[in-house]
Amino acid sequence: MKLFVSAASPFVRKILVQAHECGLADRIEPIDLSGSGLGPTSPVTELSASNPLGKIPALIRDDGSVLYDSRVIAEYLDSLHDGPPLLPTSGPERFETLRRVALADGICDAAVLGRYESVLRPEALRWDEFLDGQLQKIRGAIAALAAETLPDDADLGTIAVAVALGYLDLRWSEHDLWRGADPALVDWHARFAERPSMVATAPKL
Ligand code: BEZ
């Protein structure tokens, strides 16, 4: 399998963490688009030929077919291993995990949009209220996470949360969007970040 990746993308990192957790990392050959100029206004032809949305991650399967986005790729990878599923197959646990993935992905969506607004958009066109709105979404989601008891085990939900918090550290550390919110969340993240899968996929920019 081949995976379009970029070093900073939290959506890519989720997939790589999962691949390590499931013993699939060796079966994935990365196509690294870091430094390619890929962005919301600058597509990369090779990626767009596989994913018409021009977004990463996109997975080229061994039969040549392509899967996107990260949630679809995650379900596919979970079907490829014999260990305990990282997405429970049924019951309330399945929907609790999917909800947690949605919450964490929402943090990443807002954090990436906020970055585009504050870094990529020409200064004269910047819209402060839009940025404030994205940061407000992140603060709301962090408050929701602080009210939860996160398990230490890796599943698609906890992986997504740990990666989202790592992305806030990477791109938004000067705003303290989460570390000051809840000491228990900080402790949980510190424990989770020690997993070999997290260490192996830490962004190297
Ligand atoms: C970033 O540089 O923060 C980034 C790159 C690719 C996807 C998302 C975020």
Tab-separated table of C-alpha atoms and ligand atoms in Angstrom:
chain	number	residue	atom	x	y	z
A	1	MET	CA	0.000	0.000	0.000
A	2	LYS	CA	1.084	3.559	-0.596
A	3	LEU	CA	0.047	6.499	1.536
A	4	PHE	CA	0.248	10.175	0.586
A	5	VAL	CA	1.682	11.886	3.657
A	6	SER	CA	3.012	15.219	4.862
A	7	ALA	CA	5.060	15.666	8.026
A	8	ALA	CA	2.786	18.102	9.873
A	9	SER	CA	-0.662	16.725	8.976
A	10	PRO	CA	-2.526	15.418	12.035
A	11	PHE	CA	-4.869	13.453	9.773
A	12	VAL	CA	-1.885	11.603	8.324
A	13	ARG	CA	-0.379	11.068	11.755
A	14	LYS	CA	-3.576	9.398	13.005
A	15	ILE	CA	-3.232	6.792	10.255
A	16	LEU	CA	0.462	6.242	10.919
A	17	VAL	CA	-0.109	5.815	14.673
A	18	GLN	CA	-2.856	3.309	13.931
A	19	ALA	CA	-0.616	1.440	11.473
A	20	HIS	CA	2.066	1.118	14.162
A	21	GLU	CA	-0.465	-0.024	16.756
A	22	CYS	CA	-1.799	-2.726	14.395
A	23	GLY	CA	1.552	-3.957	13.107
A	24	LEU	CA	0.830	-2.649	9.597
A	25	ALA	CA	3.449	0.097	9.390
A	26	ASP	CA	5.842	-2.041	7.337
A	27	ARG	CA	3.164	-2.585	4.685
A	28	ILE	CA	2.726	1.140	4.029
A	29	GLU	CA	5.063	2.961	1.675
A	30	PRO	CA	4.831	6.724	2.238
A	31	ILE	CA	4.663	9.165	-0.667
A	32	ASP	CA	5.955	12.232	1.131
A	33	LEU	CA	4.516	15.550	-0.056
A	34	SER	CA	6.270	17.619	2.632
A	35	GLY	CA	7.885	20.554	0.889
A	36	SER	CA	5.806	20.017	-2.266
A	37	GLY	CA	3.897	23.256	-1.698
A	38	LEU	CA	0.622	21.338	-1.203
A	39	GLY	CA	-1.988	23.633	0.287
A	40	PRO	CA	-5.604	24.729	-0.050
A	41	THR	CA	-4.784	26.885	-3.076
A	42	SER	CA	-1.950	24.799	-4.525
A	43	PRO	CA	-2.876	21.226	-5.414
A	44	VAL	CA	-0.261	18.603	-6.252
A	45	THR	CA	-1.005	16.814	-9.527
A	46	GLU	CA	0.128	13.364	-8.365
A	47	LEU	CA	-2.190	13.540	-5.333
A	48	SER	CA	-5.147	14.994	-7.242
A	49	ALA	CA	-4.871	12.133	-9.738
A	50	SER	CA	-5.612	9.744	-6.836
A	51	ASN	CA	-7.887	11.874	-4.667
A	52	PRO	CA	-9.976	14.394	-6.623
A	53	LEU	CA	-10.211	16.482	-3.456
A	54	GLY	CA	-6.431	16.845	-3.491
A	55	LYS	CA	-6.228	16.090	0.236
A	56	ILE	CA	-4.036	13.925	2.418
A	57	PRO	CA	-4.087	11.237	3.627
A	58	ALA	CA	-5.021	9.149	0.603
A	59	LEU	CA	-4.226	5.433	0.494
A	60	ILE	CA	-3.457	3.573	-2.733
A	61	ARG	CA	-4.310	-0.058	-2.133
A	62	ASP	CA	-2.339	-2.912	-3.662
A	63	ASP	CA	-5.008	-3.341	-6.361
A	64	GLY	CA	-4.578	0.317	-7.341
A	65	SER	CA	-7.862	1.536	-5.872
A	66	VAL	CA	-7.716	4.591	-3.626
A	67	LEU	CA	-9.283	5.311	-0.246
A	68	TYR	CA	-9.785	8.669	1.444
A	69	ASP	CA	-10.366	10.373	3.899
A	70	SER	CA	-8.662	9.440	7.176
A	71	ARG	CA	-11.781	7.901	8.745
A	72	VAL	CA	-12.329	5.614	5.756
A	73	ILE	CA	-8.648	4.640	5.648
A	74	ALA	CA	-8.771	3.937	9.383
A	75	GLU	CA	-11.715	1.543	8.985
A	76	TYR	CA	-9.931	-0.187	6.117
A	77	LEU	CA	-6.704	-0.653	8.082
A	78	ASP	CA	-8.713	-2.019	10.998
A	79	SER	CA	-10.007	-4.752	8.673
A	80	LEU	CA	-6.475	-5.864	7.783
A	81	HIS	CA	-5.196	-7.145	11.117
A	82	ASP	CA	-6.092	-9.953	13.505
A	83	GLY	CA	-5.588	-8.078	16.781
A	84	PRO	CA	-8.318	-6.442	18.831
A	85	PRO	CA	-10.176	-3.923	16.633
A	86	LEU	CA	-9.282	-0.282	17.185
A	87	LEU	CA	-12.859	0.594	16.234
A	88	PRO	CA	-15.309	-1.584	18.192
A	89	THR	CA	-17.439	-3.498	15.709
A	90	SER	CA	-20.797	-2.911	17.416
A	91	GLY	CA	-22.585	-1.617	20.465
A	92	PRO	CA	-22.381	1.679	22.320
A	93	GLU	CA	-18.567	1.477	22.381
A	94	ARG	CA	-18.477	1.792	18.592
A	95	PHE	CA	-20.447	5.032	18.598
A	96	GLU	CA	-18.590	6.413	21.588
A	97	THR	CA	-15.320	5.819	19.717
A	98	LEU	CA	-16.671	7.380	16.508
A	99	ARG	CA	-17.938	10.410	18.445
A	100	ARG	CA	-14.510	10.857	20.009
A	101	VAL	CA	-12.885	10.633	16.579
A	102	ALA	CA	-15.298	13.313	15.322
A	103	LEU	CA	-14.490	15.571	18.274
A	104	ALA	CA	-10.737	15.194	17.772
A	105	ASP	CA	-10.988	15.614	14.001
A	106	GLY	CA	-13.057	18.752	14.605
A	107	ILE	CA	-10.210	20.149	16.696
A	108	CYS	CA	-7.806	19.428	13.837
A	109	ASP	CA	-10.169	20.916	11.222
A	110	ALA	CA	-10.449	24.130	13.233
A	111	ALA	CA	-6.734	24.244	13.997
A	112	VAL	CA	-5.786	23.756	10.335
A	113	LEU	CA	-8.354	26.322	9.123
A	114	GLY	CA	-7.095	28.740	11.764
A	115	ARG	CA	-3.563	28.202	10.557
A	116	TYR	CA	-4.542	28.868	6.955
A	117	GLU	CA	-6.269	32.052	8.098
A	118	SER	CA	-3.367	33.317	10.181
A	119	VAL	CA	-0.401	32.137	8.080
A	120	LEU	CA	-1.453	31.518	4.475
A	121	ARG	CA	-4.110	34.134	3.803
A	122	PRO	CA	-2.646	37.430	2.558
A	123	GLU	CA	-2.448	39.779	5.528
A	124	ALA	CA	-4.739	42.406	4.013
A	125	LEU	CA	-7.520	39.806	3.624
A	126	ARG	CA	-7.372	38.284	7.095
A	127	TRP	CA	-10.635	37.934	8.983
A	128	ASP	CA	-10.081	38.051	12.736
A	129	GLU	CA	-13.598	36.879	13.582
A	130	PHE	CA	-13.107	33.743	11.498
A	131	LEU	CA	-9.931	32.921	13.387
A	132	ASP	CA	-11.630	33.640	16.728
A	133	GLY	CA	-14.467	31.331	15.711
A	134	GLN	CA	-12.051	28.457	15.003
A	135	LEU	CA	-10.230	28.965	18.305
A	136	GLN	CA	-13.575	29.006	20.102
A	137	LYS	CA	-14.469	25.632	18.572
A	138	ILE	CA	-11.156	24.246	19.810
A	139	ARG	CA	-11.692	25.606	23.329
A	140	GLY	CA	-15.200	24.110	23.402
A	141	ALA	CA	-13.921	20.710	22.282
A	142	ILE	CA	-11.133	20.784	24.862
A	143	ALA	CA	-13.696	21.544	27.577
A	144	ALA	CA	-15.689	18.523	26.403
A	145	LEU	CA	-12.567	16.323	26.521
A	146	ALA	CA	-11.752	17.600	30.006
A	147	ALA	CA	-15.172	16.399	31.140
A	148	GLU	CA	-14.465	12.856	29.859
A	149	THR	CA	-12.406	10.076	31.370
A	150	LEU	CA	-10.136	8.982	28.545
A	151	PRO	CA	-8.945	5.386	28.602
A	152	ASP	CA	-5.206	4.731	28.361
A	153	ASP	CA	-5.751	2.041	25.705
A	154	ALA	CA	-5.222	2.885	22.052
A	155	ASP	CA	-8.324	2.883	19.881
A	156	LEU	CA	-9.273	5.136	16.983
A	157	GLY	CA	-10.775	7.650	19.434
A	158	THR	CA	-7.848	7.943	21.816
A	159	ILE	CA	-5.374	7.981	18.914
A	160	ALA	CA	-7.304	10.854	17.299
A	161	VAL	CA	-7.409	12.818	20.571
A	162	ALA	CA	-3.699	12.350	21.297
A	163	VAL	CA	-2.779	13.393	17.761
A	164	ALA	CA	-5.072	16.449	17.881
A	165	LEU	CA	-3.482	17.621	21.147
A	166	GLY	CA	-0.044	17.049	19.624
A	167	TYR	CA	-1.013	19.188	16.634
A	168	LEU	CA	-2.119	22.013	18.957
A	169	ASP	CA	1.315	21.797	20.597
A	170	LEU	CA	2.966	21.883	17.168
A	171	ARG	CA	1.100	24.830	15.649
A	172	TRP	CA	-0.755	26.662	18.419
A	173	SER	CA	1.425	26.365	21.526
A	174	GLU	CA	1.616	30.146	21.993
A	175	HIS	CA	-2.189	30.250	22.496
A	176	ASP	CA	-2.270	27.623	25.278
A	177	LEU	CA	-5.473	26.149	23.895
A	178	TRP	CA	-5.406	23.030	26.067
A	179	ARG	CA	-2.514	22.573	28.488
A	180	GLY	CA	-3.911	25.081	30.973
A	181	ALA	CA	-7.439	23.660	30.743
A	182	ASP	CA	-7.190	20.389	32.630
A	183	PRO	CA	-4.203	18.764	34.430
A	184	ALA	CA	-5.777	15.299	34.013
A	185	LEU	CA	-5.845	15.747	30.223
A	186	VAL	CA	-2.192	16.833	30.295
A	187	ASP	CA	-1.284	13.715	32.323
A	188	TRP	CA	-3.293	11.465	30.012
A	189	HIS	CA	-1.555	12.923	26.948
A	190	ALA	CA	1.887	12.557	28.547
A	191	ARG	CA	1.239	8.847	29.157
A	192	PHE	CA	-0.225	8.283	25.681
A	193	ALA	CA	2.619	10.179	23.985
A	194	GLU	CA	5.079	7.607	25.355
A	195	ARG	CA	3.579	4.833	23.242
A	196	PRO	CA	6.078	3.646	20.611
A	197	SER	CA	3.486	4.433	17.905
A	198	MET	CA	3.354	8.082	19.027
A	199	VAL	CA	7.119	8.387	19.406
A	200	ALA	CA	7.713	6.863	15.949
A	201	THR	CA	5.310	9.323	14.280
A	202	ALA	CA	6.248	12.560	16.067
A	203	PRO	CA	6.380	15.295	13.387
A	204	LYS	CA	9.894	16.029	12.179
A	205	LEU	CA	9.694	19.433	10.526
B	1	BEZ	C1	0.468	22.038	8.680
B	1	BEZ	O1	1.536	22.372	8.164
B	1	BEZ	O2	0.112	22.447	9.780
B	1	BEZ	C2	-0.413	21.084	7.911
B	1	BEZ	C3	0.077	20.468	6.763
B	1	BEZ	C4	-0.732	19.580	6.065
B	1	BEZ	C5	-2.014	19.298	6.501
B	1	BEZ	C6	-2.479	19.909	7.650
B	1	BEZ	C7	-1.687	20.791	8.355
